[in-house]
mmCIF file of C-alpha atoms and ligand atoms in Angstrom:
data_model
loop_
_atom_site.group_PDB
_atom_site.id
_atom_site.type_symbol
_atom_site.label_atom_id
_atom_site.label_comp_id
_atom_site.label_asym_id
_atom_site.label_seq_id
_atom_site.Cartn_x
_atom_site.Cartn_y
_atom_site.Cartn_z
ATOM 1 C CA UNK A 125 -12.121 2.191 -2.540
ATOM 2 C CA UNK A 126 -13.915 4.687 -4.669
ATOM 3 C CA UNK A 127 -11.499 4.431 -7.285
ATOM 4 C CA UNK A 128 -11.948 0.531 -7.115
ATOM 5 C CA UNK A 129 -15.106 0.526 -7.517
ATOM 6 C CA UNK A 130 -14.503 2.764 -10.353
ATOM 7 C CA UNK A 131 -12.474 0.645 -12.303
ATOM 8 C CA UNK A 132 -14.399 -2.124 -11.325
ATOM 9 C CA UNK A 133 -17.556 -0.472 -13.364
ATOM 10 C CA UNK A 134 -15.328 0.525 -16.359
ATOM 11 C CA UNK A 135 -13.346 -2.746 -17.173
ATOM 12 C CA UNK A 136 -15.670 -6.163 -16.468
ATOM 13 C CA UNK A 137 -12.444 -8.519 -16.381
ATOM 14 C CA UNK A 138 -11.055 -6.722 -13.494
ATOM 15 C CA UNK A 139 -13.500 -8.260 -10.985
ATOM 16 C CA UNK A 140 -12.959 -11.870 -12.967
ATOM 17 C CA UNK A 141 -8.883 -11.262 -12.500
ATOM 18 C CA UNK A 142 -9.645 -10.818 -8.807
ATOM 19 C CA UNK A 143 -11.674 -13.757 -7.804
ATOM 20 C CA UNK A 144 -9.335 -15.775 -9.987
ATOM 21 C CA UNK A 145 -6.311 -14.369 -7.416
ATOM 22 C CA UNK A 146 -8.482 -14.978 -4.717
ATOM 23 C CA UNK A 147 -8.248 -18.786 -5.912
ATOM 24 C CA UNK A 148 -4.650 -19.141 -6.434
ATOM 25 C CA UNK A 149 -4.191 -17.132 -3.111
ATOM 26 C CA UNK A 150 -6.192 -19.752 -1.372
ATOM 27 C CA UNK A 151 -4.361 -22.571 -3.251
ATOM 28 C CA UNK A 152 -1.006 -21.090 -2.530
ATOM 29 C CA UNK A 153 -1.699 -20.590 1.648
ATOM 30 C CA UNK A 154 -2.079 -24.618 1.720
ATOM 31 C CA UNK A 155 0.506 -25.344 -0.176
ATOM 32 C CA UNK A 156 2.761 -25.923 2.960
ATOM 33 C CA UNK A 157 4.938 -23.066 1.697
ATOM 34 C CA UNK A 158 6.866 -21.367 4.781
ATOM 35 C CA UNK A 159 7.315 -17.817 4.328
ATOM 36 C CA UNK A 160 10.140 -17.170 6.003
ATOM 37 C CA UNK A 161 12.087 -19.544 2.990
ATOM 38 C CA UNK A 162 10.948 -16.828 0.293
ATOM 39 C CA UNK A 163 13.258 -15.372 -2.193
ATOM 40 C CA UNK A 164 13.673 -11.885 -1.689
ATOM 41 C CA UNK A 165 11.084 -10.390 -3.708
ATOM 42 C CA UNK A 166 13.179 -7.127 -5.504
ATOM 43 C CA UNK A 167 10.862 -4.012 -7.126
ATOM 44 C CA UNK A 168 11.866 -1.941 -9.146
ATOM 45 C CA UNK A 169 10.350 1.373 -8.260
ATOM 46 C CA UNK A 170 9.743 4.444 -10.719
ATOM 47 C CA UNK A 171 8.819 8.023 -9.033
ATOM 48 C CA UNK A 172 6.583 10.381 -10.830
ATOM 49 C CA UNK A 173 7.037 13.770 -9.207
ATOM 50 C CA UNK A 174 3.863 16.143 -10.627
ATOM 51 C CA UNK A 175 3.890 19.823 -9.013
ATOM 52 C CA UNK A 176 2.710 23.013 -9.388
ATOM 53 C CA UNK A 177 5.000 24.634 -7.119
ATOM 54 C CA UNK A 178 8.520 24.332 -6.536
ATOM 55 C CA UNK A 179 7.294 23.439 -2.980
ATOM 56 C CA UNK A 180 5.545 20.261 -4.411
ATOM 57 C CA UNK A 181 8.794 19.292 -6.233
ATOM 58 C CA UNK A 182 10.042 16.461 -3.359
ATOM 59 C CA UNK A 183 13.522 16.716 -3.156
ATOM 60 C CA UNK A 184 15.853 13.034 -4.499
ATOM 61 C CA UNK A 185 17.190 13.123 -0.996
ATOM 62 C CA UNK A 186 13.206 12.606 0.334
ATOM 63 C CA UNK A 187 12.220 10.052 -2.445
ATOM 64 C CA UNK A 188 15.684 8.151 -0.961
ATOM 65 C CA UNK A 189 14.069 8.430 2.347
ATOM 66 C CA UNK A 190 10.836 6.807 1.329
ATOM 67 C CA UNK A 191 12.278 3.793 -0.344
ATOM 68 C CA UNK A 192 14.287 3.684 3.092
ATOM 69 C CA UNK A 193 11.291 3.160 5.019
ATOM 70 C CA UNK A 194 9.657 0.787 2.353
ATOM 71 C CA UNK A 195 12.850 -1.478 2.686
ATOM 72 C CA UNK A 196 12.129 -1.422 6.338
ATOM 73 C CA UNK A 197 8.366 -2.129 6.721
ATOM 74 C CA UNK A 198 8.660 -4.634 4.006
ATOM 75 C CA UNK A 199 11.487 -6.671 6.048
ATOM 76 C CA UNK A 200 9.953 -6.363 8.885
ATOM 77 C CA UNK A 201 13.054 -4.697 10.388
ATOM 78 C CA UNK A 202 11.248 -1.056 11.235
ATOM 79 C CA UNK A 203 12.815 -0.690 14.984
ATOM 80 C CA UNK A 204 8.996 0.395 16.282
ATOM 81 C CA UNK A 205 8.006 -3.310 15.875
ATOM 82 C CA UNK A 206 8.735 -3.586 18.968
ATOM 83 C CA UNK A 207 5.813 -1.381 20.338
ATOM 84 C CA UNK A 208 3.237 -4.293 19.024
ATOM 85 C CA UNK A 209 1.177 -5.263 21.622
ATOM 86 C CA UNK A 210 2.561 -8.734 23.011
ATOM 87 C CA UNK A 211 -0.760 -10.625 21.689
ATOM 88 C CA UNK A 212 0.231 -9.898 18.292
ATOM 89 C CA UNK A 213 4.348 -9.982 18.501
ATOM 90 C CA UNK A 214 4.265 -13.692 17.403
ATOM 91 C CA UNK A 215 2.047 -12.413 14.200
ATOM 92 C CA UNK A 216 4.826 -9.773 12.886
ATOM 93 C CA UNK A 217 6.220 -11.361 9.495
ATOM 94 C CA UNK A 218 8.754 -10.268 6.594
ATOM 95 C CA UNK A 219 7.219 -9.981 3.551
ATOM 96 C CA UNK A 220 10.852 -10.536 2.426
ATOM 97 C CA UNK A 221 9.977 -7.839 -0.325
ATOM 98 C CA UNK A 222 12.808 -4.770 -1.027
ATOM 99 C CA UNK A 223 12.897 -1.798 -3.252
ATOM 100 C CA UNK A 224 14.802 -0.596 -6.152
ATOM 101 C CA UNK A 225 14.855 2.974 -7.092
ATOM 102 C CA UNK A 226 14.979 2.666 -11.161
ATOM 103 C CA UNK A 227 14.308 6.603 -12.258
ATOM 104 C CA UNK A 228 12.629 9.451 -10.860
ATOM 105 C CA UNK A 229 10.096 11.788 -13.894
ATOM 106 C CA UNK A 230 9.406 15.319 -12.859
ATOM 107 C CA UNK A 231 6.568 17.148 -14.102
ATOM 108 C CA UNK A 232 5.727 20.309 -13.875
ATOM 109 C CA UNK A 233 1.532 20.418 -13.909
ATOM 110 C CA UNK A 234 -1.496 23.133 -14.008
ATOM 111 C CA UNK A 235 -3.267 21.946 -11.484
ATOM 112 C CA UNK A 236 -3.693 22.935 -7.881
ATOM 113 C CA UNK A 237 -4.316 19.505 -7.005
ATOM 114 C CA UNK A 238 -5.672 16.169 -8.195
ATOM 115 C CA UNK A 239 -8.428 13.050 -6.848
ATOM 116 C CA UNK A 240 -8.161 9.510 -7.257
ATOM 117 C CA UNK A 241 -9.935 9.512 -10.628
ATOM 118 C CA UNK A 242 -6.067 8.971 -12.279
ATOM 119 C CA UNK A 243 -6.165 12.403 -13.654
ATOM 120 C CA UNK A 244 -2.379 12.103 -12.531
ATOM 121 C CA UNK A 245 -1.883 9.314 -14.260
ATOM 122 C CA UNK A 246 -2.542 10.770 -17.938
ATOM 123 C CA UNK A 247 -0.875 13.868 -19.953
ATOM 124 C CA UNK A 248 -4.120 15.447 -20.879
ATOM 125 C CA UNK A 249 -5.714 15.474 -17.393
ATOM 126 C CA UNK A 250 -2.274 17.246 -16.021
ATOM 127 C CA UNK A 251 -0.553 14.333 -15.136
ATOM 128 C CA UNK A 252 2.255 11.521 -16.594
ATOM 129 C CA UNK A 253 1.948 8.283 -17.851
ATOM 130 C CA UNK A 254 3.489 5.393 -16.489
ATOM 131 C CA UNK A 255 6.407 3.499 -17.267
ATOM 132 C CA UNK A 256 6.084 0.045 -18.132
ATOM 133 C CA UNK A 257 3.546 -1.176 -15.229
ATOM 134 C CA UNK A 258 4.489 -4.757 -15.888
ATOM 135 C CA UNK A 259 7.899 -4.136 -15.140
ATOM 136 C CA UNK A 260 8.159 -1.152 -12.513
ATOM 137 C CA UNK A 261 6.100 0.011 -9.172
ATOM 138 C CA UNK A 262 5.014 3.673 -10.277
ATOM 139 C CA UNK A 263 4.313 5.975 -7.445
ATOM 140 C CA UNK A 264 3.077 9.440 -8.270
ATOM 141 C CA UNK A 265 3.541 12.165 -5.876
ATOM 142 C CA UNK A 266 1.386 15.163 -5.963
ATOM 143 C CA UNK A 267 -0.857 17.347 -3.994
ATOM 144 C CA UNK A 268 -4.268 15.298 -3.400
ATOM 145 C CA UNK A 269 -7.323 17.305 -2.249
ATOM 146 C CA UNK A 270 -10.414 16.312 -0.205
ATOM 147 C CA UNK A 271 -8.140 14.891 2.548
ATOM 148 C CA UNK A 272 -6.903 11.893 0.871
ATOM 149 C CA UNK A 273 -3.523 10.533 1.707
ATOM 150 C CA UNK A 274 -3.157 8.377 -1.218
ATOM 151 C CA UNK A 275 -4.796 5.841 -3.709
ATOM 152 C CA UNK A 276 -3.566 2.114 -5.240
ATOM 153 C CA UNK A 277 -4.826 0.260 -7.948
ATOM 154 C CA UNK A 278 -5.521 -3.896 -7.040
ATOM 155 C CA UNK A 279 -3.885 -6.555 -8.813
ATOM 156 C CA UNK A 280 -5.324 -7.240 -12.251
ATOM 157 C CA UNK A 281 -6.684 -4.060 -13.308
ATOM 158 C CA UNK A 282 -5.745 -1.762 -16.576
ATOM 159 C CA UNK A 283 -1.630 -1.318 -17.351
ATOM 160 C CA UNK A 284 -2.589 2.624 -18.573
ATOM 161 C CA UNK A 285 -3.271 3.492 -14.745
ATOM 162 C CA UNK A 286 -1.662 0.831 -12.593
ATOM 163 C CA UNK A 287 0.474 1.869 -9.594
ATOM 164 C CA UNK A 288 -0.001 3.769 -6.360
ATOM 165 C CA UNK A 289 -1.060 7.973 -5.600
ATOM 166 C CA UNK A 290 0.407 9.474 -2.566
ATOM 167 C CA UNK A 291 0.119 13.105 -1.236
ATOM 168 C CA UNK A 292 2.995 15.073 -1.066
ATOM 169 C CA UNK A 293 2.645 15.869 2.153
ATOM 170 C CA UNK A 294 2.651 12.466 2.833
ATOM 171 C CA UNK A 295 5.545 10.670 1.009
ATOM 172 C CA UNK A 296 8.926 9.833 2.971
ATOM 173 C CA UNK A 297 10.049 10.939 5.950
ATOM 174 C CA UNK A 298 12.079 14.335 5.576
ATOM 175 C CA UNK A 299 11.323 17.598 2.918
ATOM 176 C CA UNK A 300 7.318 18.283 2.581
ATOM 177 C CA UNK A 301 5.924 14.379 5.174
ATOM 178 C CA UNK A 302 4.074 16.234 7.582
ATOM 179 C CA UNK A 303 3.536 14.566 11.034
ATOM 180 C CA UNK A 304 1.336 12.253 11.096
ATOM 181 C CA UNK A 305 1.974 10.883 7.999
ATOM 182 C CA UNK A 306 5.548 11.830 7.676
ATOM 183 C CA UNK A 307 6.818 7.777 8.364
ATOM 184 C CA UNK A 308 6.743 6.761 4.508
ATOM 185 C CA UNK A 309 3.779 4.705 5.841
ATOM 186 C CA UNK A 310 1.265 6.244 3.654
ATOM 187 C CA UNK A 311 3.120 3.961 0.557
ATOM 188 C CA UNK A 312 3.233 1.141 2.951
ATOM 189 C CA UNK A 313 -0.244 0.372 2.996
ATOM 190 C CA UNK A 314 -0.993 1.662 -0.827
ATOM 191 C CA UNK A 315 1.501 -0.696 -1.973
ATOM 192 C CA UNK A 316 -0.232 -3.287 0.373
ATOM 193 C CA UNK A 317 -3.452 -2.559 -1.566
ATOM 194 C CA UNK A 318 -1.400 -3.069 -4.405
ATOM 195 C CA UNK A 319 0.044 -6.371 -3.651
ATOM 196 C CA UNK A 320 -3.973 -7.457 -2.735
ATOM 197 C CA UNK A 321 -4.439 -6.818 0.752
ATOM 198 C CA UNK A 322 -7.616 -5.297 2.013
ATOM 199 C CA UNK A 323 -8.567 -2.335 5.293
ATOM 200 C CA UNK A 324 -8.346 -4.494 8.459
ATOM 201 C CA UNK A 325 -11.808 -4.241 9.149
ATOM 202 C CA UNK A 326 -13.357 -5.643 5.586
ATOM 203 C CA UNK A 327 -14.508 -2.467 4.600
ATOM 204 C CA UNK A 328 -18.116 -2.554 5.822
ATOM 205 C CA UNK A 329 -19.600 -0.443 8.554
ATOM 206 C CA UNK A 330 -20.051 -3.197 10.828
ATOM 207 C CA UNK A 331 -18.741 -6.864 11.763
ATOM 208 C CA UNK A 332 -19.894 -8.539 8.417
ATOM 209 C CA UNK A 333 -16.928 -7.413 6.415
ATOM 210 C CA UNK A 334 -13.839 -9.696 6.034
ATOM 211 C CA UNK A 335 -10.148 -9.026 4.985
ATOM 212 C CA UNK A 336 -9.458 -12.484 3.766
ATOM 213 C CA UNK A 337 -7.371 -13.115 5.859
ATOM 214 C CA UNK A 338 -7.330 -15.762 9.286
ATOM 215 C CA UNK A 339 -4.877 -14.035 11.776
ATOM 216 C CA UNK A 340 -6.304 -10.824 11.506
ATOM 217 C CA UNK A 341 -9.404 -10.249 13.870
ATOM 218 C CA UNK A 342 -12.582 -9.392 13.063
ATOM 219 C CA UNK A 343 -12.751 -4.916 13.395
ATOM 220 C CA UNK A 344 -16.104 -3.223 13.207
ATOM 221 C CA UNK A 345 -14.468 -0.078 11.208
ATOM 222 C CA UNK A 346 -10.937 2.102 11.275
ATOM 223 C CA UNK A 347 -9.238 3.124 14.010
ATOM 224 C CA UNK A 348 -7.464 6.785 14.209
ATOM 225 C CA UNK A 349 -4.775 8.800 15.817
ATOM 226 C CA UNK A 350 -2.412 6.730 18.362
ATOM 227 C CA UNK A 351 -5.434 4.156 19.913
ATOM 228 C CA UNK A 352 -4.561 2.498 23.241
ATOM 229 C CA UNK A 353 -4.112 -1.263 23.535
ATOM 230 C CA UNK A 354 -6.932 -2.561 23.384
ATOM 231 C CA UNK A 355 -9.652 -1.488 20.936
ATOM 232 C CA UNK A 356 -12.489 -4.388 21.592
ATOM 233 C CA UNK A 357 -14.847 -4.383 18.659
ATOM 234 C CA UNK A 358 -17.029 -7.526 17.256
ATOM 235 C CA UNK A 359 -16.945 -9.458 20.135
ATOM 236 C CA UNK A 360 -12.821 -9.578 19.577
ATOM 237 C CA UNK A 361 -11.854 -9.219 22.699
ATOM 238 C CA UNK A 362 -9.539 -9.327 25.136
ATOM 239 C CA UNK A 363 -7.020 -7.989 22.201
ATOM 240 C CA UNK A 364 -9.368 -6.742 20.141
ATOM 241 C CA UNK A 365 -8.559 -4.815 16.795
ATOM 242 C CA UNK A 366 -4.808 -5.263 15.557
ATOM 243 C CA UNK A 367 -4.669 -1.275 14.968
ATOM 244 C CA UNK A 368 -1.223 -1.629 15.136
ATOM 245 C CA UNK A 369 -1.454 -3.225 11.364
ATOM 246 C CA UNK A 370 -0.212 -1.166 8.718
ATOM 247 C CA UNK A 371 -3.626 -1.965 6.654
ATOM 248 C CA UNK A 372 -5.673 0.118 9.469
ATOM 249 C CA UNK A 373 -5.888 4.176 9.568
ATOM 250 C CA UNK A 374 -4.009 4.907 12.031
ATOM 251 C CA UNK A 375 -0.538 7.619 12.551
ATOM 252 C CA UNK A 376 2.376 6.438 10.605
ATOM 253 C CA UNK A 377 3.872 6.348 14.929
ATOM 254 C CA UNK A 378 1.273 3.563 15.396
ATOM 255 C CA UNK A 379 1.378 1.080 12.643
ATOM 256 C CA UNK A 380 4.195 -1.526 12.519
ATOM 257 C CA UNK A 381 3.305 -4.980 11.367
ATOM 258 C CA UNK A 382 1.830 -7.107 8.471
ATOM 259 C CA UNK A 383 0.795 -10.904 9.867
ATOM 260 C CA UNK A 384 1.825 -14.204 7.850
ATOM 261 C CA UNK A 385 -1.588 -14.414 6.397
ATOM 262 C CA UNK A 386 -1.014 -11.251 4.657
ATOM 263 C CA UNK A 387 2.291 -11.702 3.734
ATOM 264 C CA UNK A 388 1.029 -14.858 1.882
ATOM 265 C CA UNK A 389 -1.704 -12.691 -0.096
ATOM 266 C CA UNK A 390 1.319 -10.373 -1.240
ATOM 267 C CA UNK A 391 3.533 -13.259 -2.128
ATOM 268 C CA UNK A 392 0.924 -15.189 -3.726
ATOM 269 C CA UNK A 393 0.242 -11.810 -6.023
ATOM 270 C CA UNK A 394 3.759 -11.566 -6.807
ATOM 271 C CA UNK A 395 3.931 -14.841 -8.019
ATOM 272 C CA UNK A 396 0.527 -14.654 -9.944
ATOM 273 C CA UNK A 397 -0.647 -10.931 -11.792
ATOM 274 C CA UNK A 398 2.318 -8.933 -10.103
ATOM 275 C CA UNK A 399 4.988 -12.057 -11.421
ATOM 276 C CA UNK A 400 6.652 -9.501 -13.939
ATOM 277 C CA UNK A 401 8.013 -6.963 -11.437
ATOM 278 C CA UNK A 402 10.438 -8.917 -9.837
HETATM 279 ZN ZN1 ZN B 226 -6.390 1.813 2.211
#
């Protein structure tokens, strides 16, 4: 969110682009649409591997592995699905989005480690450019400091840094993921960012905070670790918090689902600023 609110500062239209999504998001939620008639939604995904040690370099083999898991969570056919609590069960949607791996950069870099100011994103600040942002998903992998697991950049913002940031020690699910982050789920809920969708709990310290979205319920903050069933917050009981959403904080083991409402904020993206990926 730092990041955002970075960008947001440094280029005006980016907070114009938003509210204008926000619109056609609304617009395309009562449009009757069902989701579950979607075309598949196909990415194209470019991997930017920046390292200063050989260590850092993630191996093919693990990039494979994270697309793997993306191509799960995003069909909504991730086998711990069925550990959702059985309030929510009837909530768990497919996105009906998959992933392409187009290319994989590798970079070898100065720096011990990077923040989410998009020094990795930039030649002179240690880092790699993009390729084509219209066209392809870039991830960057590299070592992140200050305990950050990764950063993503919301629809409508500039084309020079758009994409998602993840830790290598938090990308796929073999090589350097380190439990527990080591499900790929650290890119599932970047790339949620990415496709529009906002934290769980509305990002406020408190119950005033809203994630746009209806079948979600109302969370005070984050939850952490493995949380047992239920976490009551804002007067949201008896299920309270849907923790087990993949937009919470919790372990990679604890997250399975997006709900319908969401998946119609990432579909209504893809067919509005993100139309050019797919
Ligand atoms: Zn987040």
């Amino acid at each position: 969110m730092s990041n955002h609110m970075r960008l947001l500062e440094m280029y005006p239209g980016f907070r114009a682009k938003l509210f204008a999504l926000e619109a056609q998001t609304a617009k395309y939620r009562s449009s009757g649409l069902k989701v579950g008639d979607l075309p598949i939604a196909t990415i194209k995904v470019v991997v930017n591997v920046v390292y200063k040690i050989e260590s850092q370099n993630v191996s093919d083999a693990q990039i494979r592995s994270q697309i793997a898991a993306l191509n799960k969570d995003f069909r909504a056919t991730n086998p711990d699905r069925s550990k959702t609590p059985a309030p929510f069960k009837g909530l768990v949607t497919d996105p009906r989005i998959s992933f392409v791996l187009d290319r994989i950069t590798r970079t070898k870099t100065t720096r011990a480690s990077f923040t989410d100011d998009n020094g990795v994103k930039k030649t002179s600040t240690g880092g790699i450019a993009p390729v084509d942002t219209k066209k392809f998903l870039n991830l960057w992998v590299c070592a992140l400091g200050g305990g950050l697991l990764g950063y993503a950049q919301f629809p409508g913002g500039p084309k020079s840094t758009d994409g998602v940031v993840l830790h290598y020690r938090a990308f796929g699910t073999s090589g350097t993921a380190q439990s527990p982050y080591d499900k790929g789920r650290s890119a599932t809920h970047e790339i949620g960012h990415y496709l529009n969708l906002r934290h769980i709990w509305g990002d406020t310290p408190d119950c005033s905070g809203s994630d746009n979205v209806a079948d979600t319920p109302n969370a005070a903050g984050p939850n952490f670790g493995k949380p047992k069933f239920p976490s009551v917050t804002c007067n949201n009981g008896p299920n309270g918090d849907m923790f087990v959403n993949y937009m919470d904080y919790v372990d990679d083991a604890a997250m399975f689902m997006f709900t319908t409402q969401q998946v119609a904020r990432m579909r209504a993206t893809l067919d509005g600023p993100r139309r050019s990926l797919w």
